[in-house]
Amino acid sequence: MRNYFDEPVAASYDQDESGRFASSTVGQTVGVLAELAGGGSALELGIGTGRVALPLAAAGVRVTGIDLSEAMVARLRAKPGGDRIPVTIGDFATTAVGTGFTLAYLVFNTIMNLTTQDQQVDCFRNAAAHLAPGGRFVVEVGLPTIRLLPHGEQRRLRLWAAGQTSWAYDEYDLATQAVTGHYIEVEDGRGSYRTTPFRYVWPAELDLMARLAGMRLEHRWGDWDKRPFTSDSEQHVSVWRKLSEQEAAADGVR
Ligand SMILES: C[S@@+](CC[C@H](N)C(=O)[O-])C[C@H]1O[C@@H](n2cnc3c(N)ncnc32)[C@H](O)[C@@H]1O
């Protein structure tokens, strides 16, 4: 598993200007996650620099993390309270760090960092294996913006950021659900380019992955403010509940 969140990406990660770091956004995210944790402990898949984990821990939830990137986790550990959050370096689709969590969560489109359907299915199975019966798995992910793609063009490109010194566009392969992110920046007169592979995934596909892992959809919101998910939603926050053994047996889940 290649790490795309290396030192240069980690160094500027917290300077993101997309609004993800706004206190209102983080506060709403933490409020929903704390409520879903219900007094138990939480596991963040792809914990990164602790954007969500640190305020969630400050709200009284015991948080554990998994992440592939030493560089991202070094930023988390350097922040106040960061040294009290246990983090294991590994792939969150397969790494095991315990059981009995009441909440596992995977936010900020990070499910798309798993670039095959098999890896995404494994991730759901891994999340479920960490949960106590009745525990919740939460995923926040954008919807593929394929309806905005220019019709009839051979290369399916979508420009989504065009600033004075940085540009970003996604390249879609509709046959494989692969999305390649292209990022161009100019700093001190020097240009740089990097690219990252993703796999976009549909809500209904995620529900099937949850089913394979013994979980069922409980909520699907259009955002952390719990607005309804509609055909105009640009992203969703979905919550699946892990079935108890009795529920699974009654449901015919193996
Ligand atoms: C978009 S960042 C999100 C970080 C944090 N959750 C947040 O909301 O700010 C994605 C994080 O997931 C990690 N990551 C991506 N793929 C991973 C994988 N397969 N296993 C573990 N961590 C992964 C990256 O290293 C990075 O820290």
PDB file of C-alpha atoms and ligand atoms in Angstrom:
ATOM      1  CA  MET A   1       0.000   0.000   0.000  1.00  0.00           C
ATOM      2  CA  ARG A   2       1.627   3.227  -1.142  1.00  0.00           C
ATOM      3  CA  ASN A   3       1.566   6.246   1.174  1.00  0.00           C
ATOM      4  CA  TYR A   4       0.453   9.394  -0.699  1.00  0.00           C
ATOM      5  CA  PHE A   5       0.451  11.516   2.464  1.00  0.00           C
ATOM      6  CA  ASP A   6       4.220  11.847   2.652  1.00  0.00           C
ATOM      7  CA  GLU A   7       6.293  14.631   4.218  1.00  0.00           C
ATOM      8  CA  PRO A   8       5.471  17.449   1.741  1.00  0.00           C
ATOM      9  CA  VAL A   9       1.721  16.682   1.849  1.00  0.00           C
ATOM     10  CA  ALA A  10       1.724  16.376   5.658  1.00  0.00           C
ATOM     11  CA  ALA A  11       3.644  19.648   6.030  1.00  0.00           C
ATOM     12  CA  SER A  12       0.847  21.661   4.407  1.00  0.00           C
ATOM     13  CA  TYR A  13      -2.162  19.450   5.293  1.00  0.00           C
ATOM     14  CA  ASP A  14      -3.395  21.657   8.144  1.00  0.00           C
ATOM     15  CA  GLN A  15      -3.316  24.756   5.910  1.00  0.00           C
ATOM     16  CA  ASP A  16      -6.250  23.381   3.918  1.00  0.00           C
ATOM     17  CA  GLU A  17      -8.621  26.231   3.034  1.00  0.00           C
ATOM     18  CA  SER A  18     -11.608  24.132   1.996  1.00  0.00           C
ATOM     19  CA  GLY A  19     -13.486  24.845   5.223  1.00  0.00           C
ATOM     20  CA  ARG A  20     -12.808  21.380   6.629  1.00  0.00           C
ATOM     21  CA  PHE A  21     -10.827  22.925   9.462  1.00  0.00           C
ATOM     22  CA  ALA A  22     -13.439  25.604  10.276  1.00  0.00           C
ATOM     23  CA  SER A  23     -14.469  25.313  13.907  1.00  0.00           C
ATOM     24  CA  SER A  24     -18.157  25.121  12.920  1.00  0.00           C
ATOM     25  CA  THR A  25     -17.496  22.133  10.610  1.00  0.00           C
ATOM     26  CA  VAL A  26     -15.261  20.330  13.077  1.00  0.00           C
ATOM     27  CA  GLY A  27     -17.653  21.113  15.946  1.00  0.00           C
ATOM     28  CA  GLN A  28     -20.620  19.621  14.096  1.00  0.00           C
ATOM     29  CA  THR A  29     -18.599  16.551  13.077  1.00  0.00           C
ATOM     30  CA  VAL A  30     -17.418  15.982  16.636  1.00  0.00           C
ATOM     31  CA  GLY A  31     -20.939  16.491  18.030  1.00  0.00           C
ATOM     32  CA  VAL A  32     -22.390  13.774  15.784  1.00  0.00           C
ATOM     33  CA  LEU A  33     -19.505  11.354  16.407  1.00  0.00           C
ATOM     34  CA  ALA A  34     -19.599  11.846  20.202  1.00  0.00           C
ATOM     35  CA  GLU A  35     -23.337  11.174  20.196  1.00  0.00           C
ATOM     36  CA  LEU A  36     -22.863   7.997  18.131  1.00  0.00           C
ATOM     37  CA  ALA A  37     -20.001   6.782  20.363  1.00  0.00           C
ATOM     38  CA  GLY A  38     -22.588   6.818  23.179  1.00  0.00           C
ATOM     39  CA  GLY A  39     -20.045   6.869  25.994  1.00  0.00           C
ATOM     40  CA  GLY A  40     -17.859   4.121  24.473  1.00  0.00           C
ATOM     41  CA  SER A  41     -14.567   4.310  22.603  1.00  0.00           C
ATOM     42  CA  ALA A  42     -13.946   5.316  19.006  1.00  0.00           C
ATOM     43  CA  LEU A  43     -11.570   4.200  16.263  1.00  0.00           C
ATOM     44  CA  GLU A  44     -10.595   6.633  13.505  1.00  0.00           C
ATOM     45  CA  LEU A  45      -9.473   5.011  10.254  1.00  0.00           C
ATOM     46  CA  GLY A  46      -7.012   7.397   8.592  1.00  0.00           C
ATOM     47  CA  ILE A  47      -6.604   9.604  11.668  1.00  0.00           C
ATOM     48  CA  GLY A  48      -4.133  11.917   9.925  1.00  0.00           C
ATOM     49  CA  THR A  49      -3.042  15.016  11.832  1.00  0.00           C
ATOM     50  CA  GLY A  50      -5.923  14.714  14.304  1.00  0.00           C
ATOM     51  CA  ARG A  51      -8.286  17.308  12.778  1.00  0.00           C
ATOM     52  CA  VAL A  52     -11.269  15.350  14.188  1.00  0.00           C
ATOM     53  CA  ALA A  53      -9.637  12.968  16.686  1.00  0.00           C
ATOM     54  CA  LEU A  54      -8.162  15.664  18.924  1.00  0.00           C
ATOM     55  CA  PRO A  55     -11.389  17.635  19.493  1.00  0.00           C
ATOM     56  CA  LEU A  56     -13.313  14.358  19.822  1.00  0.00           C
ATOM     57  CA  ALA A  57     -10.891  13.229  22.535  1.00  0.00           C
ATOM     58  CA  ALA A  58     -11.197  16.670  24.164  1.00  0.00           C
ATOM     59  CA  ALA A  59     -14.973  16.102  24.217  1.00  0.00           C
ATOM     60  CA  GLY A  60     -14.370  13.051  26.422  1.00  0.00           C
ATOM     61  CA  VAL A  61     -14.357  10.189  23.889  1.00  0.00           C
ATOM     62  CA  ARG A  62     -11.485   7.670  24.054  1.00  0.00           C
ATOM     63  CA  VAL A  63     -10.051   7.721  20.523  1.00  0.00           C
ATOM     64  CA  THR A  64      -7.633   5.270  18.884  1.00  0.00           C
ATOM     65  CA  GLY A  65      -6.298   5.670  15.359  1.00  0.00           C
ATOM     66  CA  ILE A  66      -4.828   3.849  12.392  1.00  0.00           C
ATOM     67  CA  ASP A  67      -2.907   5.600   9.623  1.00  0.00           C
ATOM     68  CA  LEU A  68      -0.431   4.677   6.935  1.00  0.00           C
ATOM     69  CA  SER A  69       1.540   7.908   7.117  1.00  0.00           C
ATOM     70  CA  GLU A  70       4.248   8.466   9.731  1.00  0.00           C
ATOM     71  CA  ALA A  71       4.486  12.083   8.541  1.00  0.00           C
ATOM     72  CA  MET A  72       0.778  12.817   9.183  1.00  0.00           C
ATOM     73  CA  VAL A  73       0.839  11.068  12.563  1.00  0.00           C
ATOM     74  CA  ALA A  74       3.984  13.000  13.592  1.00  0.00           C
ATOM     75  CA  ARG A  75       1.888  16.214  13.236  1.00  0.00           C
ATOM     76  CA  LEU A  76      -0.850  14.714  15.424  1.00  0.00           C
ATOM     77  CA  ARG A  77       1.651  13.662  18.097  1.00  0.00           C
ATOM     78  CA  ALA A  78       3.185  17.146  18.185  1.00  0.00           C
ATOM     79  CA  LYS A  79      -0.160  18.807  19.042  1.00  0.00           C
ATOM     80  CA  PRO A  80      -1.461  19.264  22.598  1.00  0.00           C
ATOM     81  CA  GLY A  81      -3.073  15.971  23.682  1.00  0.00           C
ATOM     82  CA  GLY A  82      -1.727  14.170  20.608  1.00  0.00           C
ATOM     83  CA  ASP A  83       0.625  11.969  22.605  1.00  0.00           C
ATOM     84  CA  ARG A  84      -2.363  10.543  24.522  1.00  0.00           C
ATOM     85  CA  ILE A  85      -4.052   9.118  21.400  1.00  0.00           C
ATOM     86  CA  PRO A  86      -2.788   5.619  20.556  1.00  0.00           C
ATOM     87  CA  VAL A  87      -2.070   5.352  16.828  1.00  0.00           C
ATOM     88  CA  THR A  88      -0.924   2.291  14.893  1.00  0.00           C
ATOM     89  CA  ILE A  89       0.852   2.732  11.580  1.00  0.00           C
ATOM     90  CA  GLY A  90      -0.779   0.415   9.043  1.00  0.00           C
ATOM     91  CA  ASP A  91      -3.409  -0.041   6.361  1.00  0.00           C
ATOM     92  CA  PHE A  92      -6.875   0.575   7.802  1.00  0.00           C
ATOM     93  CA  ALA A  93      -8.399  -2.023   5.473  1.00  0.00           C
ATOM     94  CA  THR A  94      -6.531  -4.795   7.286  1.00  0.00           C
ATOM     95  CA  THR A  95      -4.821  -3.573  10.473  1.00  0.00           C
ATOM     96  CA  ALA A  96      -6.318  -4.845  13.754  1.00  0.00           C
ATOM     97  CA  VAL A  97      -6.022  -2.747  16.913  1.00  0.00           C
ATOM     98  CA  GLY A  98      -8.610  -4.276  19.232  1.00  0.00           C
ATOM     99  CA  THR A  99     -12.318  -4.952  19.651  1.00  0.00           C
ATOM    100  CA  GLY A 100     -15.311  -3.563  21.522  1.00  0.00           C
ATOM    101  CA  PHE A 101     -15.356  -0.073  19.998  1.00  0.00           C
ATOM    102  CA  THR A 102     -18.800   1.559  19.897  1.00  0.00           C
ATOM    103  CA  LEU A 103     -17.785   3.733  16.943  1.00  0.00           C
ATOM    104  CA  ALA A 104     -15.471   3.462  13.952  1.00  0.00           C
ATOM    105  CA  TYR A 105     -15.328   6.353  11.508  1.00  0.00           C
ATOM    106  CA  LEU A 106     -13.722   7.228   8.184  1.00  0.00           C
ATOM    107  CA  VAL A 107     -14.228  10.848   7.154  1.00  0.00           C
ATOM    108  CA  PHE A 108     -13.117  13.395   4.547  1.00  0.00           C
ATOM    109  CA  ASN A 109     -13.482  11.092   1.488  1.00  0.00           C
ATOM    110  CA  THR A 110     -10.774   8.778   2.832  1.00  0.00           C
ATOM    111  CA  ILE A 111     -12.638   5.592   1.768  1.00  0.00           C
ATOM    112  CA  MET A 112     -11.707   6.721  -1.770  1.00  0.00           C
ATOM    113  CA  ASN A 113      -8.008   6.293  -0.951  1.00  0.00           C
ATOM    114  CA  LEU A 114      -8.684   2.562  -1.236  1.00  0.00           C
ATOM    115  CA  THR A 115      -8.473   2.150  -4.982  1.00  0.00           C
ATOM    116  CA  THR A 116     -10.161  -1.214  -5.510  1.00  0.00           C
ATOM    117  CA  GLN A 117     -13.585  -2.509  -4.561  1.00  0.00           C
ATOM    118  CA  ASP A 118     -11.939  -5.443  -2.739  1.00  0.00           C
ATOM    119  CA  GLN A 119      -9.969  -3.062  -0.515  1.00  0.00           C
ATOM    120  CA  GLN A 120     -13.109  -1.079   0.271  1.00  0.00           C
ATOM    121  CA  VAL A 121     -14.976  -4.316   1.131  1.00  0.00           C
ATOM    122  CA  ASP A 122     -12.047  -5.341   3.368  1.00  0.00           C
ATOM    123  CA  CYS A 123     -12.236  -1.961   5.070  1.00  0.00           C
ATOM    124  CA  PHE A 124     -15.901  -2.495   5.981  1.00  0.00           C
ATOM    125  CA  ARG A 125     -15.077  -5.975   7.298  1.00  0.00           C
ATOM    126  CA  ASN A 126     -12.180  -4.566   9.313  1.00  0.00           C
ATOM    127  CA  ALA A 127     -14.304  -1.762  10.769  1.00  0.00           C
ATOM    128  CA  ALA A 128     -17.013  -4.267  11.761  1.00  0.00           C
ATOM    129  CA  ALA A 129     -14.434  -6.583  13.383  1.00  0.00           C
ATOM    130  CA  HIS A 130     -13.432  -3.705  15.699  1.00  0.00           C
ATOM    131  CA  LEU A 131     -17.012  -2.913  16.743  1.00  0.00           C
ATOM    132  CA  ALA A 132     -19.073  -4.256  19.613  1.00  0.00           C
ATOM    133  CA  PRO A 133     -22.514  -5.528  18.548  1.00  0.00           C
ATOM    134  CA  GLY A 134     -24.696  -2.455  18.057  1.00  0.00           C
ATOM    135  CA  GLY A 135     -21.596  -0.315  17.349  1.00  0.00           C
ATOM    136  CA  ARG A 136     -21.659   2.185  14.492  1.00  0.00           C
ATOM    137  CA  PHE A 137     -19.485   2.691  11.422  1.00  0.00           C
ATOM    138  CA  VAL A 138     -19.608   6.197   9.921  1.00  0.00           C
ATOM    139  CA  VAL A 139     -18.364   7.182   6.474  1.00  0.00           C
ATOM    140  CA  GLU A 140     -18.300  10.735   5.097  1.00  0.00           C
ATOM    141  CA  VAL A 141     -17.675  10.822   1.360  1.00  0.00           C
ATOM    142  CA  GLY A 142     -18.498  12.967  -1.652  1.00  0.00           C
ATOM    143  CA  LEU A 143     -20.653  11.739  -4.489  1.00  0.00           C
ATOM    144  CA  PRO A 144     -18.945  11.295  -7.840  1.00  0.00           C
ATOM    145  CA  THR A 145     -19.560  14.457  -9.836  1.00  0.00           C
ATOM    146  CA  ILE A 146     -19.813  12.584 -13.101  1.00  0.00           C
ATOM    147  CA  ARG A 147     -22.993  14.394 -14.154  1.00  0.00           C
ATOM    148  CA  LEU A 148     -20.876  17.565 -14.374  1.00  0.00           C
ATOM    149  CA  LEU A 149     -18.435  16.029 -16.840  1.00  0.00           C
ATOM    150  CA  PRO A 150     -18.466  17.446 -20.365  1.00  0.00           C
ATOM    151  CA  HIS A 151     -20.424  15.085 -22.555  1.00  0.00           C
ATOM    152  CA  GLY A 152     -18.687  13.323 -25.409  1.00  0.00           C
ATOM    153  CA  GLU A 153     -15.097  14.245 -24.500  1.00  0.00           C
ATOM    154  CA  GLN A 154     -12.693  11.365 -24.578  1.00  0.00           C
ATOM    155  CA  ARG A 155     -10.810  12.373 -21.434  1.00  0.00           C
ATOM    156  CA  ARG A 156     -13.233  12.976 -18.570  1.00  0.00           C
ATOM    157  CA  LEU A 157     -11.620  15.886 -16.741  1.00  0.00           C
ATOM    158  CA  ARG A 158     -13.146  18.108 -14.075  1.00  0.00           C
ATOM    159  CA  LEU A 159     -11.318  21.225 -12.929  1.00  0.00           C
ATOM    160  CA  TRP A 160     -12.297  21.924  -9.301  1.00  0.00           C
ATOM    161  CA  ALA A 161      -9.744  24.483  -8.121  1.00  0.00           C
ATOM    162  CA  ALA A 162      -8.203  27.304 -10.120  1.00  0.00           C
ATOM    163  CA  GLY A 163      -6.414  29.856  -7.958  1.00  0.00           C
ATOM    164  CA  GLN A 164      -3.516  32.251  -8.528  1.00  0.00           C
ATOM    165  CA  THR A 165      -0.876  29.657  -7.677  1.00  0.00           C
ATOM    166  CA  SER A 166      -2.647  26.299  -7.507  1.00  0.00           C
ATOM    167  CA  TRP A 167      -4.882  24.248  -9.737  1.00  0.00           C
ATOM    168  CA  ALA A 168      -6.522  20.868  -9.273  1.00  0.00           C
ATOM    169  CA  TYR A 169      -8.524  18.626 -11.524  1.00  0.00           C
ATOM    170  CA  ASP A 170      -9.867  15.085 -11.393  1.00  0.00           C
ATOM    171  CA  GLU A 171      -9.737  12.597 -14.220  1.00  0.00           C
ATOM    172  CA  TYR A 172     -12.514  10.007 -14.263  1.00  0.00           C
ATOM    173  CA  ASP A 173     -12.543   6.511 -15.717  1.00  0.00           C
ATOM    174  CA  LEU A 174     -16.220   5.623 -15.716  1.00  0.00           C
ATOM    175  CA  ALA A 175     -15.564   1.977 -16.557  1.00  0.00           C
ATOM    176  CA  THR A 176     -13.454   1.263 -13.479  1.00  0.00           C
ATOM    177  CA  GLN A 177     -14.640   3.993 -11.051  1.00  0.00           C
ATOM    178  CA  ALA A 178     -11.050   5.188 -10.891  1.00  0.00           C
ATOM    179  CA  VAL A 179     -10.459   8.899 -10.284  1.00  0.00           C
ATOM    180  CA  THR A 180      -7.020  10.395 -10.605  1.00  0.00           C
ATOM    181  CA  GLY A 181      -6.418  13.667  -8.780  1.00  0.00           C
ATOM    182  CA  HIS A 182      -3.950  16.038 -10.458  1.00  0.00           C
ATOM    183  CA  TYR A 183      -2.500  18.900  -8.390  1.00  0.00           C
ATOM    184  CA  ILE A 184      -0.333  21.714  -9.735  1.00  0.00           C
ATOM    185  CA  GLU A 185       1.261  24.427  -7.595  1.00  0.00           C
ATOM    186  CA  VAL A 186       3.647  27.300  -8.107  1.00  0.00           C
ATOM    187  CA  GLU A 187       5.715  28.399  -5.125  1.00  0.00           C
ATOM    188  CA  ASP A 188       8.508  30.973  -5.313  1.00  0.00           C
ATOM    189  CA  GLY A 189       8.389  30.739  -9.089  1.00  0.00           C
ATOM    190  CA  ARG A 190       8.813  26.944  -9.107  1.00  0.00           C
ATOM    191  CA  GLY A 191       6.079  24.641 -10.344  1.00  0.00           C
ATOM    192  CA  SER A 192       5.293  21.253  -8.857  1.00  0.00           C
ATOM    193  CA  TYR A 193       2.917  18.512  -9.884  1.00  0.00           C
ATOM    194  CA  ARG A 194       1.657  15.481  -8.020  1.00  0.00           C
ATOM    195  CA  THR A 195      -1.032  12.914  -8.649  1.00  0.00           C
ATOM    196  CA  THR A 196      -3.075  10.620  -6.403  1.00  0.00           C
ATOM    197  CA  PRO A 197      -5.306   7.679  -7.338  1.00  0.00           C
ATOM    198  CA  PHE A 198      -8.797   7.246  -5.844  1.00  0.00           C
ATOM    199  CA  ARG A 199     -11.822   5.031  -6.373  1.00  0.00           C
ATOM    200  CA  TYR A 200     -15.247   6.648  -6.244  1.00  0.00           C
ATOM    201  CA  VAL A 201     -18.013   4.617  -4.691  1.00  0.00           C
ATOM    202  CA  TRP A 202     -21.800   4.857  -4.746  1.00  0.00           C
ATOM    203  CA  PRO A 203     -23.954   4.969  -1.605  1.00  0.00           C
ATOM    204  CA  ALA A 204     -25.819   1.791  -2.565  1.00  0.00           C
ATOM    205  CA  GLU A 205     -22.501   0.038  -3.162  1.00  0.00           C
ATOM    206  CA  LEU A 206     -21.389   1.044   0.351  1.00  0.00           C
ATOM    207  CA  ASP A 207     -24.641  -0.397   1.747  1.00  0.00           C
ATOM    208  CA  LEU A 208     -23.801  -3.751   0.141  1.00  0.00           C
ATOM    209  CA  MET A 209     -20.286  -3.612   1.599  1.00  0.00           C
ATOM    210  CA  ALA A 210     -21.846  -2.975   4.994  1.00  0.00           C
ATOM    211  CA  ARG A 211     -24.180  -5.936   4.494  1.00  0.00           C
ATOM    212  CA  LEU A 212     -21.256  -8.209   3.655  1.00  0.00           C
ATOM    213  CA  ALA A 213     -19.710  -7.109   6.951  1.00  0.00           C
ATOM    214  CA  GLY A 214     -22.843  -7.754   9.050  1.00  0.00           C
ATOM    215  CA  MET A 215     -23.969  -4.129   9.320  1.00  0.00           C
ATOM    216  CA  ARG A 216     -27.130  -2.306   8.249  1.00  0.00           C
ATOM    217  CA  LEU A 217     -27.756   1.295   7.242  1.00  0.00           C
ATOM    218  CA  GLU A 218     -29.163   3.349  10.116  1.00  0.00           C
ATOM    219  CA  HIS A 219     -28.827   6.940   8.829  1.00  0.00           C
ATOM    220  CA  ARG A 220     -27.820   8.692   5.644  1.00  0.00           C
ATOM    221  CA  TRP A 221     -27.538  12.451   5.926  1.00  0.00           C
ATOM    222  CA  GLY A 222     -26.480  15.066   3.391  1.00  0.00           C
ATOM    223  CA  ASP A 223     -23.998  16.580   5.858  1.00  0.00           C
ATOM    224  CA  TRP A 224     -23.010  16.672   9.530  1.00  0.00           C
ATOM    225  CA  ASP A 225     -25.975  18.940  10.282  1.00  0.00           C
ATOM    226  CA  LYS A 226     -28.138  15.860   9.556  1.00  0.00           C
ATOM    227  CA  ARG A 227     -29.897  17.499   6.622  1.00  0.00           C
ATOM    228  CA  PRO A 228     -31.764  14.966   4.463  1.00  0.00           C
ATOM    229  CA  PHE A 229     -29.770  13.172   1.779  1.00  0.00           C
ATOM    230  CA  THR A 230     -31.372  14.029  -1.567  1.00  0.00           C
ATOM    231  CA  SER A 231     -30.605  13.728  -5.270  1.00  0.00           C
ATOM    232  CA  ASP A 232     -28.952  17.172  -5.024  1.00  0.00           C
ATOM    233  CA  SER A 233     -26.598  16.184  -2.193  1.00  0.00           C
ATOM    234  CA  GLU A 234     -22.923  16.562  -2.996  1.00  0.00           C
ATOM    235  CA  GLN A 235     -21.814  14.241  -0.225  1.00  0.00           C
ATOM    236  CA  HIS A 236     -23.230  11.985   2.453  1.00  0.00           C
ATOM    237  CA  VAL A 237     -22.608  11.023   6.024  1.00  0.00           C
ATOM    238  CA  SER A 238     -23.741   7.427   6.410  1.00  0.00           C
ATOM    239  CA  VAL A 239     -24.093   5.392   9.590  1.00  0.00           C
ATOM    240  CA  TRP A 240     -24.283   1.598   9.635  1.00  0.00           C
ATOM    241  CA  ARG A 241     -24.999  -0.414  12.773  1.00  0.00           C
ATOM    242  CA  LYS A 242     -23.305  -3.741  13.471  1.00  0.00           C
ATOM    243  CA  LEU A 243     -25.909  -6.455  14.033  1.00  0.00           C
ATOM    244  CA  SER A 244     -25.872  -8.547  17.193  1.00  0.00           C
ATOM    245  CA  GLU A 245     -25.328 -12.319  16.759  1.00  0.00           C
ATOM    246  CA  GLN A 246     -29.053 -12.954  17.199  1.00  0.00           C
ATOM    247  CA  GLU A 247     -29.975 -10.271  14.660  1.00  0.00           C
ATOM    248  CA  ALA A 248     -27.404 -11.625  12.222  1.00  0.00           C
ATOM    249  CA  ALA A 249     -28.700 -15.200  12.652  1.00  0.00           C
ATOM    250  CA  ALA A 250     -32.297 -14.038  12.153  1.00  0.00           C
ATOM    251  CA  ASP A 251     -31.186 -12.092   9.105  1.00  0.00           C
ATOM    252  CA  GLY A 252     -29.316 -15.042   7.617  1.00  0.00           C
ATOM    253  CA  VAL A 253     -25.911 -13.257   7.787  1.00  0.00           C
ATOM    254  CA  ARG A 254     -23.021 -15.705   7.891  1.00  0.00           C
TER     255      ARG A 254
HETATM  256  C1  LIG B   1      -7.761  13.056   3.698  1.00  0.00           C
HETATM  257  S1  LIG B   1      -6.722  12.571   5.011  1.00  0.00           S
HETATM  258  C2  LIG B   1      -7.907  12.596   6.361  1.00  0.00           C
HETATM  259  C3  LIG B   1      -7.240  12.748   7.698  1.00  0.00           C
HETATM  260  C4  LIG B   1      -8.221  12.954   8.854  1.00  0.00           C
HETATM  261  N1  LIG B   1      -9.132  11.830   8.962  1.00  0.00           N
HETATM  262  C5  LIG B   1      -9.019  14.229   8.644  1.00  0.00           C
HETATM  263  O1  LIG B   1     -10.243  14.140   8.559  1.00  0.00           O
HETATM  264  O2  LIG B   1      -8.416  15.303   8.573  1.00  0.00           O
HETATM  265  C6  LIG B   1      -6.532  10.825   4.718  1.00  0.00           C
HETATM  266  C7  LIG B   1      -5.685  10.115   5.757  1.00  0.00           C
HETATM  267  O3  LIG B   1      -5.846   8.717   5.564  1.00  0.00           O
HETATM  268  C8  LIG B   1      -4.597   8.083   5.524  1.00  0.00           C
HETATM  269  N2  LIG B   1      -4.727   6.890   4.670  1.00  0.00           N
HETATM  270  C9  LIG B   1      -5.035   6.838   3.347  1.00  0.00           C
HETATM  271  N3  LIG B   1      -5.130   5.556   2.947  1.00  0.00           N
HETATM  272  C10 LIG B   1      -4.867   4.798   4.039  1.00  0.00           C
HETATM  273  C11 LIG B   1      -4.837   3.392   4.268  1.00  0.00           C
HETATM  274  N4  LIG B   1      -5.098   2.505   3.306  1.00  0.00           N
HETATM  275  N5  LIG B   1      -4.555   2.961   5.505  1.00  0.00           N
HETATM  276  C12 LIG B   1      -4.301   3.841   6.524  1.00  0.00           C
HETATM  277  N6  LIG B   1      -4.329   5.174   6.361  1.00  0.00           N
HETATM  278  C13 LIG B   1      -4.608   5.641   5.140  1.00  0.00           C
HETATM  279  C14 LIG B   1      -3.628   9.115   4.999  1.00  0.00           C
HETATM  280  O4  LIG B   1      -2.301   8.839   5.391  1.00  0.00           O
HETATM  281  C15 LIG B   1      -4.188  10.397   5.608  1.00  0.00           C
HETATM  282  O5  LIG B   1      -3.629  10.650   6.867  1.00  0.00           O
END
